[in-house]
PDB file of C-alpha atoms in Angstrom:
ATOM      1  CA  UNK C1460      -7.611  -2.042  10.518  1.00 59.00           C
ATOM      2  CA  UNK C1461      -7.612  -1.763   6.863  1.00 68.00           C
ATOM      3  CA  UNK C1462     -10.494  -3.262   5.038  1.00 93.00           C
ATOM      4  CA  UNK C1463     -13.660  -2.836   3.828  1.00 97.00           C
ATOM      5  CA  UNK C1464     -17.191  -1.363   5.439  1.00 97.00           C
ATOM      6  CA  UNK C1465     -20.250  -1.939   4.774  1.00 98.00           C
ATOM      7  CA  UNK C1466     -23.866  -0.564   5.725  1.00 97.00           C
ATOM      8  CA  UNK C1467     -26.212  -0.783   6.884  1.00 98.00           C
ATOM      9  CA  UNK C1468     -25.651  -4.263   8.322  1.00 97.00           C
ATOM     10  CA  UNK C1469     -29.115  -4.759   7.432  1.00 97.00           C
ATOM     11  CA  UNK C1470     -32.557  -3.359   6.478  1.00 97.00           C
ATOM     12  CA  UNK C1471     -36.284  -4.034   6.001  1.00 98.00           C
ATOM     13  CA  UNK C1472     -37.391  -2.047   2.863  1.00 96.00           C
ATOM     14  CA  UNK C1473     -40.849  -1.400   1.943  1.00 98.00           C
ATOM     15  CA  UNK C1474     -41.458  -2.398  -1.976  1.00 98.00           C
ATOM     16  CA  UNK C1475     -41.111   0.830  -3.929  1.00 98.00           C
ATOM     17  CA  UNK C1476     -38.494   2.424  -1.855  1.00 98.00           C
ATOM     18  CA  UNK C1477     -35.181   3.628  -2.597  1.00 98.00           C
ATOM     19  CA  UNK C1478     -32.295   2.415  -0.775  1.00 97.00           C
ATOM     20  CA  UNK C1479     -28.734   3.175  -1.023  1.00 98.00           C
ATOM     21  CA  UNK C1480     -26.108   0.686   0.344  1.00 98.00           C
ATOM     22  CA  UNK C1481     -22.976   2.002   1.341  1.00 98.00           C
ATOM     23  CA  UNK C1482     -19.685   0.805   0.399  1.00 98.00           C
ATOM     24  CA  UNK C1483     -15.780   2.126   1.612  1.00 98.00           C
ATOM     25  CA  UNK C1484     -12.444   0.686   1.255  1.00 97.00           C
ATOM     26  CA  UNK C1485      -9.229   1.750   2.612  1.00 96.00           C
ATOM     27  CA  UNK C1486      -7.119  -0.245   0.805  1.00 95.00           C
ATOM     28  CA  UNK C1487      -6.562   1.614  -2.224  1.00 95.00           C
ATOM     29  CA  UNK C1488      -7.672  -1.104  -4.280  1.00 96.00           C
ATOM     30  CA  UNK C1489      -8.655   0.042  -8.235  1.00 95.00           C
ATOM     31  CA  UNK C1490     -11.094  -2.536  -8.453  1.00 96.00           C
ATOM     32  CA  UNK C1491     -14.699  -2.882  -6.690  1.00 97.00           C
ATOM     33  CA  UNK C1492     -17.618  -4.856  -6.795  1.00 97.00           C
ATOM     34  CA  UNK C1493     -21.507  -5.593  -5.594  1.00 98.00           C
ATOM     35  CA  UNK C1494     -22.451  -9.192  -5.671  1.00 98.00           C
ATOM     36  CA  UNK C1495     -25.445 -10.666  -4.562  1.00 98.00           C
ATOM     37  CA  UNK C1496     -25.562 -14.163  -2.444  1.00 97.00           C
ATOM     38  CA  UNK C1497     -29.208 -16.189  -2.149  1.00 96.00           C
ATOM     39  CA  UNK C1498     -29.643 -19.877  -0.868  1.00 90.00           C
ATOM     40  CA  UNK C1499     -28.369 -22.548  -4.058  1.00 86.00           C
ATOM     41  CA  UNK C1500     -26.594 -20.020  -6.174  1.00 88.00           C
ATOM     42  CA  UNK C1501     -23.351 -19.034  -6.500  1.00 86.00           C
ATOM     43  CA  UNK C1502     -22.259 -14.872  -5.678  1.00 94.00           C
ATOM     44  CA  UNK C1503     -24.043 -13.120  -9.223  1.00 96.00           C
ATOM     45  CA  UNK C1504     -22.114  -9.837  -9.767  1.00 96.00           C
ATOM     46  CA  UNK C1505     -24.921  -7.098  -9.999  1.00 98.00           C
ATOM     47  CA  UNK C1506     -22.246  -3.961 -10.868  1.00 98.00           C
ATOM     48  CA  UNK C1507     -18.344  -3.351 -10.679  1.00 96.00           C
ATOM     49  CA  UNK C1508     -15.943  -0.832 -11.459  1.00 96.00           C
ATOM     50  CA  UNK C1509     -12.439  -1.465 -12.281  1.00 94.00           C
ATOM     51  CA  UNK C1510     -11.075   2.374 -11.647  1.00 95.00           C
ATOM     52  CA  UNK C1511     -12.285   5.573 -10.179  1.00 95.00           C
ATOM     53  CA  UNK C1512     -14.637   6.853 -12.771  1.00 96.00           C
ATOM     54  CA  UNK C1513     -15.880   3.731 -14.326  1.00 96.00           C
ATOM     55  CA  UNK C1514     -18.530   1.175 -13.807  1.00 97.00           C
ATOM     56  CA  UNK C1515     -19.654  -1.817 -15.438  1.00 96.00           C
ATOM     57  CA  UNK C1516     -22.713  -4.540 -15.547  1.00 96.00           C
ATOM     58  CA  UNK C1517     -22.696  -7.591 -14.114  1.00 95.00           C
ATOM     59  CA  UNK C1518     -24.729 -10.997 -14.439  1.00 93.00           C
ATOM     60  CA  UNK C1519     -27.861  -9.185 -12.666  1.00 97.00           C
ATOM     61  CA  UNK C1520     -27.701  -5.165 -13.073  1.00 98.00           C
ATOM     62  CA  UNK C1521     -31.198  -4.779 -13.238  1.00 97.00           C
ATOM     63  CA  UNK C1522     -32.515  -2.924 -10.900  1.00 97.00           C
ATOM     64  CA  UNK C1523     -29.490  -1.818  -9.644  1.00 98.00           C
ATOM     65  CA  UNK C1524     -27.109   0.968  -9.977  1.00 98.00           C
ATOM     66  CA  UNK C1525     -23.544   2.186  -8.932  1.00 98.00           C
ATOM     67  CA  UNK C1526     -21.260   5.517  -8.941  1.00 97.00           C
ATOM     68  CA  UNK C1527     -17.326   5.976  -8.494  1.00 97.00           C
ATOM     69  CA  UNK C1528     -17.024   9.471  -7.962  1.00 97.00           C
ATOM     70  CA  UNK C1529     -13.300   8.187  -6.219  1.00 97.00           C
ATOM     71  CA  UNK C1530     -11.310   5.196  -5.173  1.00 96.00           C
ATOM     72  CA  UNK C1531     -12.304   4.803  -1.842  1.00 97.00           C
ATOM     73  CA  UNK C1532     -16.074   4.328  -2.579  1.00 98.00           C
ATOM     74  CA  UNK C1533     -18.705   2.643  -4.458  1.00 98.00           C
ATOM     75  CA  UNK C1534     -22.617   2.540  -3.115  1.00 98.00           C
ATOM     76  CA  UNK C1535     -24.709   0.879  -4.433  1.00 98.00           C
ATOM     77  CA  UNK C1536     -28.795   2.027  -5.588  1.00 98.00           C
ATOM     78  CA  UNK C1537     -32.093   0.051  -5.475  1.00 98.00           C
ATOM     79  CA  UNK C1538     -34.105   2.779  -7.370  1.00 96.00           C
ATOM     80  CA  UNK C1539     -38.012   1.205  -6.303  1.00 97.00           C
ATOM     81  CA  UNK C1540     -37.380  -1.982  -4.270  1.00 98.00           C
ATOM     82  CA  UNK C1541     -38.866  -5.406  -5.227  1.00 98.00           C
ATOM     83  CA  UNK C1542     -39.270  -8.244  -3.329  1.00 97.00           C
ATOM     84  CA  UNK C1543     -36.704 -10.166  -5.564  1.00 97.00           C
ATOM     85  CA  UNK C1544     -34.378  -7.893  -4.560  1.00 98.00           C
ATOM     86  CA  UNK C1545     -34.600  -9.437  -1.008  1.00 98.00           C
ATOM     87  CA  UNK C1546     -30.950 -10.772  -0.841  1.00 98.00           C
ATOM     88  CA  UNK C1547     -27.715 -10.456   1.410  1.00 98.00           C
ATOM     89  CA  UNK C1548     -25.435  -8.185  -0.460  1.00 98.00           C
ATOM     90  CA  UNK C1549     -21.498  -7.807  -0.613  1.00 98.00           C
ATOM     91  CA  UNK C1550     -19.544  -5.226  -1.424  1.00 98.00           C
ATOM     92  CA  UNK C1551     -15.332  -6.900  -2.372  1.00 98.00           C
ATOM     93  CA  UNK C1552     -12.836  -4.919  -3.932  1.00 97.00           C
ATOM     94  CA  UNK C1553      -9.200  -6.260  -5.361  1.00 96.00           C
ATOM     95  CA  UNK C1554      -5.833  -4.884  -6.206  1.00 93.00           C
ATOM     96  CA  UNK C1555      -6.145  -6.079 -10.141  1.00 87.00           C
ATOM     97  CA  UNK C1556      -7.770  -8.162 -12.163  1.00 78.00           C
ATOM     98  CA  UNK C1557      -6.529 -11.629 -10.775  1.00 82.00           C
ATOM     99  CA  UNK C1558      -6.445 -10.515  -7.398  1.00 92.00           C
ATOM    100  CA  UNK C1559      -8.215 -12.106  -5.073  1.00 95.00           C
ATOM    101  CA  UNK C1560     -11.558 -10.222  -3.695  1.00 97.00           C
ATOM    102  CA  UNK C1561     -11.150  -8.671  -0.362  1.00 97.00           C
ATOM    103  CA  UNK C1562     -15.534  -8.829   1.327  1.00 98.00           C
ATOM    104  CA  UNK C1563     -17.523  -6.448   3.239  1.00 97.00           C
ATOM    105  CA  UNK C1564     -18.938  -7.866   6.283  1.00 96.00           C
ATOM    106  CA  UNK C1565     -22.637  -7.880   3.682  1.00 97.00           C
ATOM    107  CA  UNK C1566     -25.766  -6.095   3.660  1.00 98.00           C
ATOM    108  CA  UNK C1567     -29.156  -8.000   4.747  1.00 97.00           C
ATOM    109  CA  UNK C1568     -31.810  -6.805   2.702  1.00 98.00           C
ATOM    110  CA  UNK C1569     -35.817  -7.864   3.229  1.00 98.00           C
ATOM    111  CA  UNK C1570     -37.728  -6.047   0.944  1.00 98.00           C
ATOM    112  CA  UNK C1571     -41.851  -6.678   1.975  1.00 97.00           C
TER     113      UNK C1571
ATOM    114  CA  UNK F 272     -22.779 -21.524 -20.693  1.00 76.00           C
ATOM    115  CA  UNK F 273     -20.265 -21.033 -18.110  1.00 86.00           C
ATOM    116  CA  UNK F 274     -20.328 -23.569 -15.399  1.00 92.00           C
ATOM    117  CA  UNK F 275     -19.400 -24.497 -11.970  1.00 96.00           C
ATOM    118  CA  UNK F 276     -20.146 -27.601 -10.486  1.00 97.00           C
ATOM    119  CA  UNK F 277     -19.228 -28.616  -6.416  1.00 97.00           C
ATOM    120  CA  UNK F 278     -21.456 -30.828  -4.121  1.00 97.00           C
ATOM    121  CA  UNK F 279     -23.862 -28.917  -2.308  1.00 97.00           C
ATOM    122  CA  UNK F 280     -22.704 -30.460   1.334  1.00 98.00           C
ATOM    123  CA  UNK F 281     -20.408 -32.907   2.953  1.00 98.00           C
ATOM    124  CA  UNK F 282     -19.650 -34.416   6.266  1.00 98.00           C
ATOM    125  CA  UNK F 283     -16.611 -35.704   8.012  1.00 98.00           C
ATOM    126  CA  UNK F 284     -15.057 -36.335  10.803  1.00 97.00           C
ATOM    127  CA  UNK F 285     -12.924 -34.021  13.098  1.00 98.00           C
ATOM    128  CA  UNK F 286      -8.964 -34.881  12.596  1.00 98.00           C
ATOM    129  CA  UNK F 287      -9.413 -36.552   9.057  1.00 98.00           C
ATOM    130  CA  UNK F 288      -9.352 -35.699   5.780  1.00 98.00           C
ATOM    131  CA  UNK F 289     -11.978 -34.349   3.284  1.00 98.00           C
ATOM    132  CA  UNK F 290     -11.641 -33.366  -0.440  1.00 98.00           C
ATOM    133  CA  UNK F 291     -14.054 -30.784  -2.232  1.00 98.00           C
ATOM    134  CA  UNK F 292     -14.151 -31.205  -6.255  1.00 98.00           C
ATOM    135  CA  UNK F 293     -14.745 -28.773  -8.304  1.00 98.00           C
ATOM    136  CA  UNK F 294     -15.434 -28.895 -11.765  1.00 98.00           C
ATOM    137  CA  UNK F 295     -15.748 -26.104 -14.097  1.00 97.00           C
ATOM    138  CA  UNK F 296     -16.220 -24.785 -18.124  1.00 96.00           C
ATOM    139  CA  UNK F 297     -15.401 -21.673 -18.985  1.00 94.00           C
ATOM    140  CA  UNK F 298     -14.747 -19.210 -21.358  1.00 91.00           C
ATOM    141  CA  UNK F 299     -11.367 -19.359 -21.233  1.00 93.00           C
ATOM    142  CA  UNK F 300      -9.452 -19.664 -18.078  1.00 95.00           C
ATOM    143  CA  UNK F 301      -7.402 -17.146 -15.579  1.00 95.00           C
ATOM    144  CA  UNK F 302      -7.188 -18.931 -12.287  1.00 96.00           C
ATOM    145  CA  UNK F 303      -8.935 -20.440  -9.857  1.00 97.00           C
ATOM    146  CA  UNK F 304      -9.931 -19.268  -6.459  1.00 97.00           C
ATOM    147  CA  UNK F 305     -11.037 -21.350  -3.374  1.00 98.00           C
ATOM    148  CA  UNK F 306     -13.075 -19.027  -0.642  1.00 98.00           C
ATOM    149  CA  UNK F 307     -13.524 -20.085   3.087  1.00 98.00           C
ATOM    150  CA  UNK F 308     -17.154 -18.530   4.254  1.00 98.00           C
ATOM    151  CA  UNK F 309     -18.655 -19.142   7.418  1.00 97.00           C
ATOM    152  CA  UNK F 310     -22.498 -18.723   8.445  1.00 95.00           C
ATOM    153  CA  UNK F 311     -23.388 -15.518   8.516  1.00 94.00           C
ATOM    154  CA  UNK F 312     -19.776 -14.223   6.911  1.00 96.00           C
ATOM    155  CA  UNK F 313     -18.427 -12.740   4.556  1.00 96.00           C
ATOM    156  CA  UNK F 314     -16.476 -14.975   2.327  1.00 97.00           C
ATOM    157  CA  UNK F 315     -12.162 -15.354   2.756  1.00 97.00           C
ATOM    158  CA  UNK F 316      -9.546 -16.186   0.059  1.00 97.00           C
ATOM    159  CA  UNK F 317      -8.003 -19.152   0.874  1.00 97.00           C
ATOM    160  CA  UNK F 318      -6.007 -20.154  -2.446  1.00 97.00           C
ATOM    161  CA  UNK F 319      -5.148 -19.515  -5.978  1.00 96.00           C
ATOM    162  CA  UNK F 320      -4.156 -21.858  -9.076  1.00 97.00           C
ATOM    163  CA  UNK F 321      -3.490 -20.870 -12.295  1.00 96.00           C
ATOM    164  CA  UNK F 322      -0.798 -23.469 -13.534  1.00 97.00           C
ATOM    165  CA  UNK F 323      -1.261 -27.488 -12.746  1.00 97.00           C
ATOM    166  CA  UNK F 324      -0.276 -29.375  -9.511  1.00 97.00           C
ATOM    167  CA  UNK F 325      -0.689 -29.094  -6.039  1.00 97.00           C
ATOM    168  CA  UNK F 326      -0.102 -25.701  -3.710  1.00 95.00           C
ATOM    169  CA  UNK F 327       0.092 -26.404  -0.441  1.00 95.00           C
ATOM    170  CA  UNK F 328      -1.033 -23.777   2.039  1.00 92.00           C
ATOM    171  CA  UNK F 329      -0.974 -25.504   6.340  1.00 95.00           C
ATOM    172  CA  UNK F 330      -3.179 -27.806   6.725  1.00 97.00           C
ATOM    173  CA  UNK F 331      -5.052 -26.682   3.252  1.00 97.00           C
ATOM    174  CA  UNK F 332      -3.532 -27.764  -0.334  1.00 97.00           C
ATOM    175  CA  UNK F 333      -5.456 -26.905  -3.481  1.00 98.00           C
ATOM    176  CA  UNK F 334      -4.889 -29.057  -6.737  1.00 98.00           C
ATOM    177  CA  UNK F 335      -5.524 -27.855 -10.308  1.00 98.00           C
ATOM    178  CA  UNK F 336      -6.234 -29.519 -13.284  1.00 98.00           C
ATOM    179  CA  UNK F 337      -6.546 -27.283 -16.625  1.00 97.00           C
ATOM    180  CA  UNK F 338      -7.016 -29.760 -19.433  1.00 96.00           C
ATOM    181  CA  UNK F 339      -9.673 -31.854 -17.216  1.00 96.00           C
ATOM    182  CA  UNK F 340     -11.263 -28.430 -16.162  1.00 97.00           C
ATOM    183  CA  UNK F 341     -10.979 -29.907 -12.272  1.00 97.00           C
ATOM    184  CA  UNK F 342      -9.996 -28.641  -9.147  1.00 98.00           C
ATOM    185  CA  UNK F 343      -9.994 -29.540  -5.464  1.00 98.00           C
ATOM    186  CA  UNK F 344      -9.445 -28.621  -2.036  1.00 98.00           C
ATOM    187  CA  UNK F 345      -7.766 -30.784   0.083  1.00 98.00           C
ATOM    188  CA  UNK F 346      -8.270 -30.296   3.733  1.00 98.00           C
ATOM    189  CA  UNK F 347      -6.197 -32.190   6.479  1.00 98.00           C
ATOM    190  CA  UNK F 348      -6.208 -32.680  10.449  1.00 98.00           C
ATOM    191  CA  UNK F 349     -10.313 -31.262  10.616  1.00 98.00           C
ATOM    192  CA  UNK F 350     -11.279 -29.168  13.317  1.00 98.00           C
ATOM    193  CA  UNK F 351     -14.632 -28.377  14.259  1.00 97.00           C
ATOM    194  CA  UNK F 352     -13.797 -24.614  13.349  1.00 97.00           C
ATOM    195  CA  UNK F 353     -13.553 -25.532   9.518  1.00 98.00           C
ATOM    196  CA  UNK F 354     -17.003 -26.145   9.453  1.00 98.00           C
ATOM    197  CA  UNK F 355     -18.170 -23.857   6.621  1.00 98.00           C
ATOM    198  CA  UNK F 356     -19.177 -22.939   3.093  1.00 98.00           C
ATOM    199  CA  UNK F 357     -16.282 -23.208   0.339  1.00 98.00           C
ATOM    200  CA  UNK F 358     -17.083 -21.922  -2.835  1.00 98.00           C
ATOM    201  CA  UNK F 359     -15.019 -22.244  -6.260  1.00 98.00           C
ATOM    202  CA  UNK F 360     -14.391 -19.341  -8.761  1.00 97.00           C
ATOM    203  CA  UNK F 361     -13.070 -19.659 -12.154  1.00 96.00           C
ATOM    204  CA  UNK F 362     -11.652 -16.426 -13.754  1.00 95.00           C
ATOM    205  CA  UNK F 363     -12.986 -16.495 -17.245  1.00 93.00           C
ATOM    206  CA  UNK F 364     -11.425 -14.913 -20.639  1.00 91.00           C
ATOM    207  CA  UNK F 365     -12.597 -11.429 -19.642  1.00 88.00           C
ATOM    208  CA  UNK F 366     -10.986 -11.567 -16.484  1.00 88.00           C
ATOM    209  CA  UNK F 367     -14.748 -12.136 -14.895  1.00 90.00           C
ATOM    210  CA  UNK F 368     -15.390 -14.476 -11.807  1.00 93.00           C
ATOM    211  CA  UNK F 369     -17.302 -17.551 -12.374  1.00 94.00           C
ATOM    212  CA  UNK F 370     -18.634 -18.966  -8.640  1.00 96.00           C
ATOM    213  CA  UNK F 371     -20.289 -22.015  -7.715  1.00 96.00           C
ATOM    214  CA  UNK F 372     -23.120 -22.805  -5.403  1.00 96.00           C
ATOM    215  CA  UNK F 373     -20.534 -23.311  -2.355  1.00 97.00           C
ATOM    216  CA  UNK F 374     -20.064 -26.945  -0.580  1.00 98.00           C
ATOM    217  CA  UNK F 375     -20.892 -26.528   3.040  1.00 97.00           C
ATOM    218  CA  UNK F 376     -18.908 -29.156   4.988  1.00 98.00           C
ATOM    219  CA  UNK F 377     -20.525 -30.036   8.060  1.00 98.00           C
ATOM    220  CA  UNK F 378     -17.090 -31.976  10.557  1.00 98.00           C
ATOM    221  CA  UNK F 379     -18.509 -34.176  13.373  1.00 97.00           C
ATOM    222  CA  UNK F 380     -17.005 -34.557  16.547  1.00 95.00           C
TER     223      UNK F 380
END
């Protein structure tokens, strides 16, 4: 089934840790994305990349950061873990700009 | 700023009618997206607008409003299964997605 995987499904992360969340697509699509979801906010877009090759900040890059070596996928890296990171992310991707966003299943992330 | 504004939760009955506003400004405008997203989920597209009026999708119709900057989502016949989060997203100048806080709608037997 065509779609989008994420993992881990979730994680407990010491603070100071690296942690790489993975991200794959078999859709094809050119455009991918990382937001972030916590309790009484909206989804705030951490990193995305448009094509193969290129990436771009978000609302909340900090922190955070993202490679497209190809189409297919686009992980995502907490270089030294804070507890503000503690979040559930999502990985989407889309077909073009006014696409709509295709979702991972999301990443739970505690980070103690 | 940018700005999305939808009520933070509703309730209603199962088999009637419930309406979710949404009310946004923007830098500039590209569409708007309604998103389905049930505890624990990821979210799911359910609609699109990017001109005025009404699309109707089943038992889900989503109405647009451009020079008011208001939108809603208009869903008929409840069943307990559309008890969820729905969350508004306004495409912005830079083709960049604008999302509110999500309305979680609570339906009551």
């Amino acid at each position: 089934i065509a779609g989008i995987t994420q993992a881990p499904t979730s994680q407990i992360l010491a603070a100071g840790r690296r942690m790489t969340l993975r991200c794959t697509q078999d859709m094809r699509h050119n455009a991918m994305y990382w937001y972030r979801q916590d309790l009484g906010l909206g989804l705030r877009l951490i990193h995305y990349s448009n094509t193969a090759g290129t990436t771009g900040k978000g609302e909340v890059p900090d922190g955070y950061s993202v490679s497209r070596a190809n189409t297919d996928d686009f992980p995502l890296t907490l270089a030294s873990a804070v507890p503000s990171q503690t979040s559930v992310y999502f990985c989407a991707s889309s077909d073009s700009q006014n696409s709509p966003l295709h979702f991972g299943n999301g990443t739970r992330l505690t980070v103690t | 700023g940018q700005n999305i504004d939808q009520p933070t939760e509703m309730t209603a009955t199962e088999g009637a009618i419930v309406q979710i506003n949404c009310t946004y400004q923007t830098s500039g405008f590209n569409g708007l997206f309604w998103y389905q997203q049930h505890a624990g989920e990821a979210p799911t597209f359910l609609s699109y607008n990017v001109l005025d009026g009404l699309e109707e999708k089943g038992r889900f119709s989503s109405f647009l409003s451009r020079s008011k900057g208001y939108s809603y989502l208009l869903l008929k016949e409840l069943q307990m299964k559309d008890s969820a989060s729905y969350l508004c997203a306004v495409m912005d100048s830079n083709y960049q997605l604008i999302w509110g806080a999500g309305t979680k709608l609570i339906i009551k037997p």
